[in-house]
mmCIF file of C-alpha atoms in Angstrom:
data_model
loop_
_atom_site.group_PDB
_atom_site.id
_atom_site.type_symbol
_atom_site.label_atom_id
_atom_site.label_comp_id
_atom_site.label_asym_id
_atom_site.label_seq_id
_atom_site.Cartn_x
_atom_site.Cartn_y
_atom_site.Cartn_z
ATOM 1 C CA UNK A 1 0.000 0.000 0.000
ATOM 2 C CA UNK A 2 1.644 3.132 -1.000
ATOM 3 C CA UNK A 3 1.738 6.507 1.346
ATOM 4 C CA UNK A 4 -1.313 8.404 -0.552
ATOM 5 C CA UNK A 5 -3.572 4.750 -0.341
ATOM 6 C CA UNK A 6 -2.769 4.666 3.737
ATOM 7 C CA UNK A 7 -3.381 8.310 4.028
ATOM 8 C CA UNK A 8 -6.600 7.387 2.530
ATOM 9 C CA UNK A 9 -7.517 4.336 4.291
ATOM 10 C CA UNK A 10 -6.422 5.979 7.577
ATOM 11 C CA UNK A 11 -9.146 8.887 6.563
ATOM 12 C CA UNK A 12 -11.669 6.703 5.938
ATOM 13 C CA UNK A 13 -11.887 4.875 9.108
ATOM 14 C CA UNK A 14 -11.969 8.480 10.475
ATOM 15 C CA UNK A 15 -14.560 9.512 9.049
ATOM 16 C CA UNK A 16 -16.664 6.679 10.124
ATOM 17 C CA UNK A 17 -15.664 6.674 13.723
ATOM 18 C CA UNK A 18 -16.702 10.499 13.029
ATOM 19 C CA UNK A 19 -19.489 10.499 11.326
ATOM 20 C CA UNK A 20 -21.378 7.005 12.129
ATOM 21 C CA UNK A 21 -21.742 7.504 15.194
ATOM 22 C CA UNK A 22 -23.640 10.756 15.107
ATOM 23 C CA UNK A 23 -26.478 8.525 13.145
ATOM 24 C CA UNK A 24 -29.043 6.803 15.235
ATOM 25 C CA UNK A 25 -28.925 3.554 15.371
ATOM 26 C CA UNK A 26 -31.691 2.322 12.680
ATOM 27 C CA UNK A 27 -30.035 5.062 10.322
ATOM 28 C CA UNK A 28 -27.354 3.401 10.390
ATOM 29 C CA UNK A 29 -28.387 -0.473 10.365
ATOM 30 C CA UNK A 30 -29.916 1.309 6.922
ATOM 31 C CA UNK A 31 -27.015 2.736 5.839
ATOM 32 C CA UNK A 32 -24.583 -0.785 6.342
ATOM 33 C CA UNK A 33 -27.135 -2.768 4.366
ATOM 34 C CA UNK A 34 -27.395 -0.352 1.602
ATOM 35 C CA UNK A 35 -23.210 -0.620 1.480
ATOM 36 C CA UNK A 36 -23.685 -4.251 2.155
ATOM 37 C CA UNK A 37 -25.331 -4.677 -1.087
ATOM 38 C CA UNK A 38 -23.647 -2.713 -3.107
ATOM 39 C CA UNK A 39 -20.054 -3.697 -2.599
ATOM 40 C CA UNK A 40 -21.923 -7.780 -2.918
ATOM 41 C CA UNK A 41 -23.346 -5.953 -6.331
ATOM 42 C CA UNK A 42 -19.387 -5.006 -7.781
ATOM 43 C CA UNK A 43 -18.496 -9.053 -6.985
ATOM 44 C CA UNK A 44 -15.186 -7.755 -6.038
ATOM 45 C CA UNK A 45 -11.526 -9.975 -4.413
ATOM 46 C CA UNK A 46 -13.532 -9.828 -1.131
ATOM 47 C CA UNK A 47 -16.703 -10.926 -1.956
ATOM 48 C CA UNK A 48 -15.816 -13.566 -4.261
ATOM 49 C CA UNK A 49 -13.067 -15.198 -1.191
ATOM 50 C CA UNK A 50 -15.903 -15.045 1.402
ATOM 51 C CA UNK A 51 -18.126 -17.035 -1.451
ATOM 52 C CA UNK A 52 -15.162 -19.681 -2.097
ATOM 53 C CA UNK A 53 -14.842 -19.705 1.767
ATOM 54 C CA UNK A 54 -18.678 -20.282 2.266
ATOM 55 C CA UNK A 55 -18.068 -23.352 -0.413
ATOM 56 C CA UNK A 56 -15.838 -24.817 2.036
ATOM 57 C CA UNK A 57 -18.326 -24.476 5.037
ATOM 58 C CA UNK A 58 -21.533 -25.735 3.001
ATOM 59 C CA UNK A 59 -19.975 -27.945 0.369
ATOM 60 C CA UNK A 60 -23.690 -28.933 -1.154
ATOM 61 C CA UNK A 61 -25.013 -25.828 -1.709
ATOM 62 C CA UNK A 62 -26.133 -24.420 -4.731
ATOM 63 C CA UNK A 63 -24.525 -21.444 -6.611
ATOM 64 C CA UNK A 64 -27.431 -19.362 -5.396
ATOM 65 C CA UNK A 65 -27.342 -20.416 -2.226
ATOM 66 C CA UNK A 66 -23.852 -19.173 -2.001
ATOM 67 C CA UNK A 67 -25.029 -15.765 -3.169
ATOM 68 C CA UNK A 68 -27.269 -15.589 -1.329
ATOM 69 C CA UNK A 69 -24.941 -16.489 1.936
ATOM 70 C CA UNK A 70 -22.277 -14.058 0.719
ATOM 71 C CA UNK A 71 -24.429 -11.504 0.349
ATOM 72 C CA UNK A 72 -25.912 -11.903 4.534
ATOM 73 C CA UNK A 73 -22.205 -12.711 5.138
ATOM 74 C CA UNK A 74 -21.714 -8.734 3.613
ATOM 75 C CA UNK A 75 -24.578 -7.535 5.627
ATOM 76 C CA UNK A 76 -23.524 -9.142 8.621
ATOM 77 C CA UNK A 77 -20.038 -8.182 7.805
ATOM 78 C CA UNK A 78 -21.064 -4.067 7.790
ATOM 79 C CA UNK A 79 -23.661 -4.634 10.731
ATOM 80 C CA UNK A 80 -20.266 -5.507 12.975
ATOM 81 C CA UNK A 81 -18.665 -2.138 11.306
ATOM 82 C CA UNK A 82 -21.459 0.153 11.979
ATOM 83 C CA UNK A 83 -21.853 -1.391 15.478
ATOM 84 C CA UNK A 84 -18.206 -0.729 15.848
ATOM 85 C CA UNK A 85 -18.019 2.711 14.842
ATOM 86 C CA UNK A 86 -20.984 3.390 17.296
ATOM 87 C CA UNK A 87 -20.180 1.235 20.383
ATOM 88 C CA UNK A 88 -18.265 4.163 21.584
ATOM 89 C CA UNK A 89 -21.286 6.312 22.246
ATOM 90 C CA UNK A 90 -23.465 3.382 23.928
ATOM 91 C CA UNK A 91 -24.613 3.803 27.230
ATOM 92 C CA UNK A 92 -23.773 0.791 29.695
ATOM 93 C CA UNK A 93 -26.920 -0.672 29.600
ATOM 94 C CA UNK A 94 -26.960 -0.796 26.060
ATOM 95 C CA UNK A 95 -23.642 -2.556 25.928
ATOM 96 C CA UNK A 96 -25.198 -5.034 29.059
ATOM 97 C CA UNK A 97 -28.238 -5.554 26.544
ATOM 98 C CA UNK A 98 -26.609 -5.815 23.735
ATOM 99 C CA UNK A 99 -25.275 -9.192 23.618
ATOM 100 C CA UNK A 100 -27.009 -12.562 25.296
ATOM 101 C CA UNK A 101 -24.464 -15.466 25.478
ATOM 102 C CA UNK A 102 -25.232 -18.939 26.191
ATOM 103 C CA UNK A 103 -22.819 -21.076 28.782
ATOM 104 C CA UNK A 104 -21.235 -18.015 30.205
ATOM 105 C CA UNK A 105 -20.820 -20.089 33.613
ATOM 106 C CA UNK A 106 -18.054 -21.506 31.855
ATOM 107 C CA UNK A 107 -16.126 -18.078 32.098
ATOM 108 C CA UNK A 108 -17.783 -16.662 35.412
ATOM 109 C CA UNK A 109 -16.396 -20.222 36.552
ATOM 110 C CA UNK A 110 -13.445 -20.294 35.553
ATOM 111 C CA UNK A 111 -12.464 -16.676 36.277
ATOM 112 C CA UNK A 112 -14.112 -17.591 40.262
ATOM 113 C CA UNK A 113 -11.262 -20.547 40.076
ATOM 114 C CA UNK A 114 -8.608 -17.503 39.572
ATOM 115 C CA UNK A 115 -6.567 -19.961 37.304
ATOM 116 C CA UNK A 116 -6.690 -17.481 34.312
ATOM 117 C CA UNK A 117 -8.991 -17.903 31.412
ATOM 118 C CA UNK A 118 -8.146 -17.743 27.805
ATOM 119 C CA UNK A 119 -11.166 -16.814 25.155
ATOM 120 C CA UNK A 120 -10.210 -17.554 21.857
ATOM 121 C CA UNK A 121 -13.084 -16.684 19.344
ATOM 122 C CA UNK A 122 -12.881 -16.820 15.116
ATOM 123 C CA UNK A 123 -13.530 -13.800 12.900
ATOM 124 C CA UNK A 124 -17.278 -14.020 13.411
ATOM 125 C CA UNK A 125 -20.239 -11.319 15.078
ATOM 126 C CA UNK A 126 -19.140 -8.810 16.459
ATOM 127 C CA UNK A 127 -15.771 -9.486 19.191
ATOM 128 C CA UNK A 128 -15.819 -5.869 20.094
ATOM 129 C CA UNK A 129 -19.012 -5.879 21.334
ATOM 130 C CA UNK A 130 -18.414 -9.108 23.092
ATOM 131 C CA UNK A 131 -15.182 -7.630 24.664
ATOM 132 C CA UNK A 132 -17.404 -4.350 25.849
ATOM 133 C CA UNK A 133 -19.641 -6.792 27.229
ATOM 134 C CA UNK A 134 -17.366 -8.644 29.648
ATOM 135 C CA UNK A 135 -15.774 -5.168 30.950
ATOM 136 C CA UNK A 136 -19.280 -3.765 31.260
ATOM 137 C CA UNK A 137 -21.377 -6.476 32.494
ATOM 138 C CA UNK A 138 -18.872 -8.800 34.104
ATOM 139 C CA UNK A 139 -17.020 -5.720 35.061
ATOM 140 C CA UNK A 140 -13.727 -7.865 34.360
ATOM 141 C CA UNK A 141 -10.808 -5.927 32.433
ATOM 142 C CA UNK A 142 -8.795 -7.836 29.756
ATOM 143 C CA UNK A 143 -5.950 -8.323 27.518
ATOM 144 C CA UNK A 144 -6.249 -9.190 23.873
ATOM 145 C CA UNK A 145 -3.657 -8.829 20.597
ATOM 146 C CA UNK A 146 -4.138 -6.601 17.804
ATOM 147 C CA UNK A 147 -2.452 -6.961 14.288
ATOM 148 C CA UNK A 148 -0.391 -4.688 13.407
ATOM 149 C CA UNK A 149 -2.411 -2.224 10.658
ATOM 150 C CA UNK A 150 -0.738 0.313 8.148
ATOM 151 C CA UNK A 151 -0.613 3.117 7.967
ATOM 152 C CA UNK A 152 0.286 3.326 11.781
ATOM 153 C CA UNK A 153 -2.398 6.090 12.391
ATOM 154 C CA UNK A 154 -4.925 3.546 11.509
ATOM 155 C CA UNK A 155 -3.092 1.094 14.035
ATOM 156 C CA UNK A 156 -3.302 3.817 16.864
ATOM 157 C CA UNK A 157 -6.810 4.545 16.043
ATOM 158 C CA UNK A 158 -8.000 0.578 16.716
ATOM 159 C CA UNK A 159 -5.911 1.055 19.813
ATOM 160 C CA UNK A 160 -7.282 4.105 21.424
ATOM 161 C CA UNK A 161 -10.621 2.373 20.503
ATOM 162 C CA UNK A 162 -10.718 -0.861 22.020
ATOM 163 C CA UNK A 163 -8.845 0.489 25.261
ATOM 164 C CA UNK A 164 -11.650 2.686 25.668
ATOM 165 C CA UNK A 165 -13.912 0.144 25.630
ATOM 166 C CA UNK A 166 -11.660 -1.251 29.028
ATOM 167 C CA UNK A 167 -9.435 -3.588 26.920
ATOM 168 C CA UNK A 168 -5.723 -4.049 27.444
ATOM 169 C CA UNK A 169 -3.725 -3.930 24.127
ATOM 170 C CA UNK A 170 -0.966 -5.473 23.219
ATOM 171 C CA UNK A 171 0.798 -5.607 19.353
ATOM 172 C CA UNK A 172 1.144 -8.879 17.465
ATOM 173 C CA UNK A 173 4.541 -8.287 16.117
ATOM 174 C CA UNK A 174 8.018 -9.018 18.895
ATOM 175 C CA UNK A 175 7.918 -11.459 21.610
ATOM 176 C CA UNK A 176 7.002 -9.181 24.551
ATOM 177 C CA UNK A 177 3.077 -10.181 23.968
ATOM 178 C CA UNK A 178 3.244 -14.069 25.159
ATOM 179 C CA UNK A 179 5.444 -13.184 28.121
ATOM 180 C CA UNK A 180 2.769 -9.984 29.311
ATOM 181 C CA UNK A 181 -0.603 -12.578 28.221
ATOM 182 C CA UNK A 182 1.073 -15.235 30.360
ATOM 183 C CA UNK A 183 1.669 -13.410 32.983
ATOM 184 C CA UNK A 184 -1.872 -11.938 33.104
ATOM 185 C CA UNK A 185 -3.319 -15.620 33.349
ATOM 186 C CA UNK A 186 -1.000 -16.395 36.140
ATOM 187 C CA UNK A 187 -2.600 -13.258 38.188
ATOM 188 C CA UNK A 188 -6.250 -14.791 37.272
ATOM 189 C CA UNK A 189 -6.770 -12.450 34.219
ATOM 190 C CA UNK A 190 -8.551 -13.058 31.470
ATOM 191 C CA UNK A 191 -7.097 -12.948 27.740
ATOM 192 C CA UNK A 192 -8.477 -12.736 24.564
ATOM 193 C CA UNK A 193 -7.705 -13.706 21.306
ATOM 194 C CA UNK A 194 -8.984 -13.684 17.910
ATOM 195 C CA UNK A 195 -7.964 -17.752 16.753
ATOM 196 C CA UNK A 196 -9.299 -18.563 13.321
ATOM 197 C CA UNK A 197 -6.046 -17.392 10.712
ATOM 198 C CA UNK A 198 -2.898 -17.603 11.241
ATOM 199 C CA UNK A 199 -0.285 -14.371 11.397
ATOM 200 C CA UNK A 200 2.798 -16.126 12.453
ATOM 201 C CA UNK A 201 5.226 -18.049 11.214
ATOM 202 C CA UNK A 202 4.545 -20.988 14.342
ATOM 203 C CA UNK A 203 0.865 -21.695 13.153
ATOM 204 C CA UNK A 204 -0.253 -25.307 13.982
ATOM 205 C CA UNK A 205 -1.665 -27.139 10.997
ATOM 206 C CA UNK A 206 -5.411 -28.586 11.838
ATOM 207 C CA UNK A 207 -8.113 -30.162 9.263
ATOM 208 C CA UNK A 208 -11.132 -27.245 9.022
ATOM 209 C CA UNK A 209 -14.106 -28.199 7.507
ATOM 210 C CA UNK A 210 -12.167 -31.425 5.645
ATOM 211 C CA UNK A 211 -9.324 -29.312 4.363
ATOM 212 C CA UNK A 212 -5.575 -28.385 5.569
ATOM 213 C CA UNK A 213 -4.936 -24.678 7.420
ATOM 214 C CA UNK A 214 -3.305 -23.303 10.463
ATOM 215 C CA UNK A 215 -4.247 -21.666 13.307
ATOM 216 C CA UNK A 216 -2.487 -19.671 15.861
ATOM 217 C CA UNK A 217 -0.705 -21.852 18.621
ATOM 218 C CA UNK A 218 -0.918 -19.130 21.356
ATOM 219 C CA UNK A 219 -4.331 -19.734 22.679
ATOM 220 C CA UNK A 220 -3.246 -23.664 23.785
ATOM 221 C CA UNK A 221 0.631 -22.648 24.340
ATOM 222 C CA UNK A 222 -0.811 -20.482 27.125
ATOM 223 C CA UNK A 223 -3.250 -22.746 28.548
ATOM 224 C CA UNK A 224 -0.532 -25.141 28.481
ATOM 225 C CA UNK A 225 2.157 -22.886 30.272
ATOM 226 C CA UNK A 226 -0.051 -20.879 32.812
ATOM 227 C CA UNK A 227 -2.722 -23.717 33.436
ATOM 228 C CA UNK A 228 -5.530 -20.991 32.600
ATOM 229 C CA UNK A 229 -8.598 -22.488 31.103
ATOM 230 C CA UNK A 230 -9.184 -22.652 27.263
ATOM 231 C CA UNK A 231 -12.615 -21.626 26.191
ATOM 232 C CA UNK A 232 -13.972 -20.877 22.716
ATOM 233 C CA UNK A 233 -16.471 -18.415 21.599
ATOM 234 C CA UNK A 234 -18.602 -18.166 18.721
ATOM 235 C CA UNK A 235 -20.749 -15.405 18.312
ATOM 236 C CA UNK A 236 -23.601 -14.730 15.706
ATOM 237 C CA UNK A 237 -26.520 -12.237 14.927
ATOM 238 C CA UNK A 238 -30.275 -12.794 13.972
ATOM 239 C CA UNK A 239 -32.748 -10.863 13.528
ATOM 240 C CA UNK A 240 -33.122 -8.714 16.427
ATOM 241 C CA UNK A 241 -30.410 -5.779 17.604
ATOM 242 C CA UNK A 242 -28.663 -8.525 20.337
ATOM 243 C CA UNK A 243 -25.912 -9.933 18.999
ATOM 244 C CA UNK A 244 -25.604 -13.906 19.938
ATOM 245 C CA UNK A 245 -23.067 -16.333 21.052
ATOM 246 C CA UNK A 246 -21.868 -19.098 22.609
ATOM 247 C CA UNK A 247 -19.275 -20.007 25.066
ATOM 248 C CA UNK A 248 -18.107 -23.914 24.684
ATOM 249 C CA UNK A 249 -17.040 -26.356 27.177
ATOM 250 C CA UNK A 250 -12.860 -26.219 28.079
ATOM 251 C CA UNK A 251 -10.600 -27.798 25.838
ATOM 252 C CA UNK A 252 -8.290 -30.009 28.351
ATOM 253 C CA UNK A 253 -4.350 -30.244 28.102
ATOM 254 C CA UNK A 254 -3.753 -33.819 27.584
ATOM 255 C CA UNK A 255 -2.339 -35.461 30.096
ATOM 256 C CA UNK A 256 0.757 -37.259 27.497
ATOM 257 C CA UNK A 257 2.656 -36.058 24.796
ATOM 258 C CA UNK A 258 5.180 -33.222 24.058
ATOM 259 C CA UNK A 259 4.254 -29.675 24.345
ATOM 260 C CA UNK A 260 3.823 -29.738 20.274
ATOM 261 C CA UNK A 261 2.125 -32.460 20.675
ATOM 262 C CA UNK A 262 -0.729 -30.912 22.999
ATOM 263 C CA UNK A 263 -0.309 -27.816 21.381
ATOM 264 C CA UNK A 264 -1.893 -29.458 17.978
ATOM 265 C CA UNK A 265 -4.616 -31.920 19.701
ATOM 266 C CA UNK A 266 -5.897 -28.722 21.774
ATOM 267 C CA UNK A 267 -5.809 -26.684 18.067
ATOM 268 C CA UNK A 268 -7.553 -29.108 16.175
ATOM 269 C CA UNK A 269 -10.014 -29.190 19.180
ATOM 270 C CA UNK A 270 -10.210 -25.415 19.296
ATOM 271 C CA UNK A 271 -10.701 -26.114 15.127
ATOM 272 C CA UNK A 272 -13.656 -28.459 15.653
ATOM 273 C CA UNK A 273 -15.242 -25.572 18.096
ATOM 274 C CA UNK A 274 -15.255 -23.129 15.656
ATOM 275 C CA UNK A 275 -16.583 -25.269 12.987
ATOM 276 C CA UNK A 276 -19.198 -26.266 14.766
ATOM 277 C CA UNK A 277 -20.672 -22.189 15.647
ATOM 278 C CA UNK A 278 -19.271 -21.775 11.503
ATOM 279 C CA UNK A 279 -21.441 -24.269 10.422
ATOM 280 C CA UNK A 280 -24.785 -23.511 12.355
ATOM 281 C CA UNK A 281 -24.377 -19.827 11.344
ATOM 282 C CA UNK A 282 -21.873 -19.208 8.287
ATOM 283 C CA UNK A 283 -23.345 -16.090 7.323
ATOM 284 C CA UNK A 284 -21.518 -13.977 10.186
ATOM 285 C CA UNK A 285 -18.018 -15.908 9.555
ATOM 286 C CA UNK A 286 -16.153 -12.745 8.354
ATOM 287 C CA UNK A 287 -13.786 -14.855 6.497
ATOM 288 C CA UNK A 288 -13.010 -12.458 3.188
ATOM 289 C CA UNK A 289 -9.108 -13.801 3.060
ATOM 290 C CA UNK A 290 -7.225 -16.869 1.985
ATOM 291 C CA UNK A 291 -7.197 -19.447 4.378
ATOM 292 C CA UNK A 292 -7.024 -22.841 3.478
ATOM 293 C CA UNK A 293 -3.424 -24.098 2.597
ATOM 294 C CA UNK A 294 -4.173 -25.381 -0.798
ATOM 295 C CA UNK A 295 -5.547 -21.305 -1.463
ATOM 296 C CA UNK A 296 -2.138 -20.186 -0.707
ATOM 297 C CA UNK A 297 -0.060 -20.691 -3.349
ATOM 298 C CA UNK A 298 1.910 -17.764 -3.893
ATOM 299 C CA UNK A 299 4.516 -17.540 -1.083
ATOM 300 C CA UNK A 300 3.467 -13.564 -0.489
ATOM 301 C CA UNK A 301 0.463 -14.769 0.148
ATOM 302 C CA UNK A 302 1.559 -17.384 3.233
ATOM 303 C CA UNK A 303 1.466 -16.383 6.735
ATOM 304 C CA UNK A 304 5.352 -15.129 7.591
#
């Protein structure tokens, strides 16, 4: 991306944090739809690598049933970015209201054990929301990762947002993260971390949906170092302004093998979790990038 493009792409994101959340709130449900549709309309990179995602997730549907899924996947896709560009200005109780998990005793549980728990969700619903949630109506502050966005303004901006929404953020990129998120388990703390793609060079290879990828080791590293427990999340809309989601039974550290060895049965566990919330709802996977290992051919295009 050259200078003028990030300039660009920084003053975009501006302007939505600026001028979204000004609109109220069915104004702008309106106004992602309408965007929704029309970038679904232009068939462009994005839209056609959710569709060839969505083929993975439901192999026997039809070519219009994949249309038809890519284009809720777009809505649902622009529903989490005008959400996001407003959750600064809702009140508490609309944060408390606005999302209704199932199996949360699995995280009030495990955070009453003061082990440390680790929440490791995919790219689906809406994970800021979920994150304002827990510091708002679980009161319980957090740590989570953020890639590392160009140009850096745009970085800072994602930053500045999600802390004020009570989140701890740490970069992707250098080694300091694993050492601060394991050390923030060991005190009890909770950490969160987006799961589903790999941004690292260590990625453990798991079978998704009957095909090769990787996913990021860290979530069952940590479990594995700190003891914390490993929970996954998957989170999903429908028809109403409450956001869904789910929060699944532990994934256990097994009691033999090597550390790489765990490491990859507690991934493709973690792998199976996500499936399973992917499969019952794969219209609010916000998958729009390569990710299988057989879509990766071009060595730019592989996780380094």
């Amino acid at each position: 991306m050259s200078g003028a493009q990030e300039r660009i792409t920084d003053a975009l994101y501006g302007l939505g944090w600026a001028g979204v959340k000004k609109l109220p709130e069915p104004v702008a449900g309106r106004l992602g739809r309408t965007i929704a549709d029309a970038v679904w309309k232009k068939r462009g990179k994005g839209v056609l690598r959710l569709e060839a995602n969505l083929a993975r997730v439901v192999p026997d549907a039809s070519p219009e049933h994949l249309a038809r899924l890519s284009k809720a996947g777009m809505r649902s896709y622009l529903r989490y970015w005008m959400e996001s560009f407003r959750l600064p200005t809702w009140s508490k109780d609309r944060i408390r209201n606005g999302f209704a998990p199932q199996d949360v005793h699995h995280l009030v549980d495990g955070l009453a054990a003061g082990k440390g728990v680790v929440l490791a969700l995919p790219h689906m619903g809406n994970y800021d929301l979920a994150g304002a949630w827990v510091t708002t109506k679980l009161e319980t502050p957090f740590t989570t990762v953020a890639e590392r966005l160009k140009p850096e303004t745009l970085y800072d901006r994602f930053v500045a947002y999600r802390e004020g929404l009570g989140m701890e953020v740490l970069p992707h990129t250098g080694g300091a993260a694993f050492g601060t998120l394991a050390r923030r388990l060991r005190a009890g703390g909770l950490v969160c971390l987006v799961a589903d793609r790999d941004l690292s060079s260590s990625g453990v290879e798991v079978k998704f949906f009957g095909e090769q990828t990787r996913m990021p080791a860290g979530p069952a590293m940590l479990a594995q170092q700190t003891g914390a427990l490993l929970l996954p999340v998957t989170l999903w809309y429908d028809d109403s302004a409450v956001m869904r989601g789910r929060v699944h039974p532990p994934i256990d550290v097994p009691e033999t093998g090597t550390r790489a060895e765990k490491t990859s049965v507690m991934t493709q566990a973690l792998a199976d979790a996500f499936a399973t919330g992917i499969a019952d709802h794969p219209e609010d996977w916000h998958m729009l990038q390569r990710l299988w290992l057989a879509d990766l051919t071009d060595f730019e295009e592989r996780p380094a």
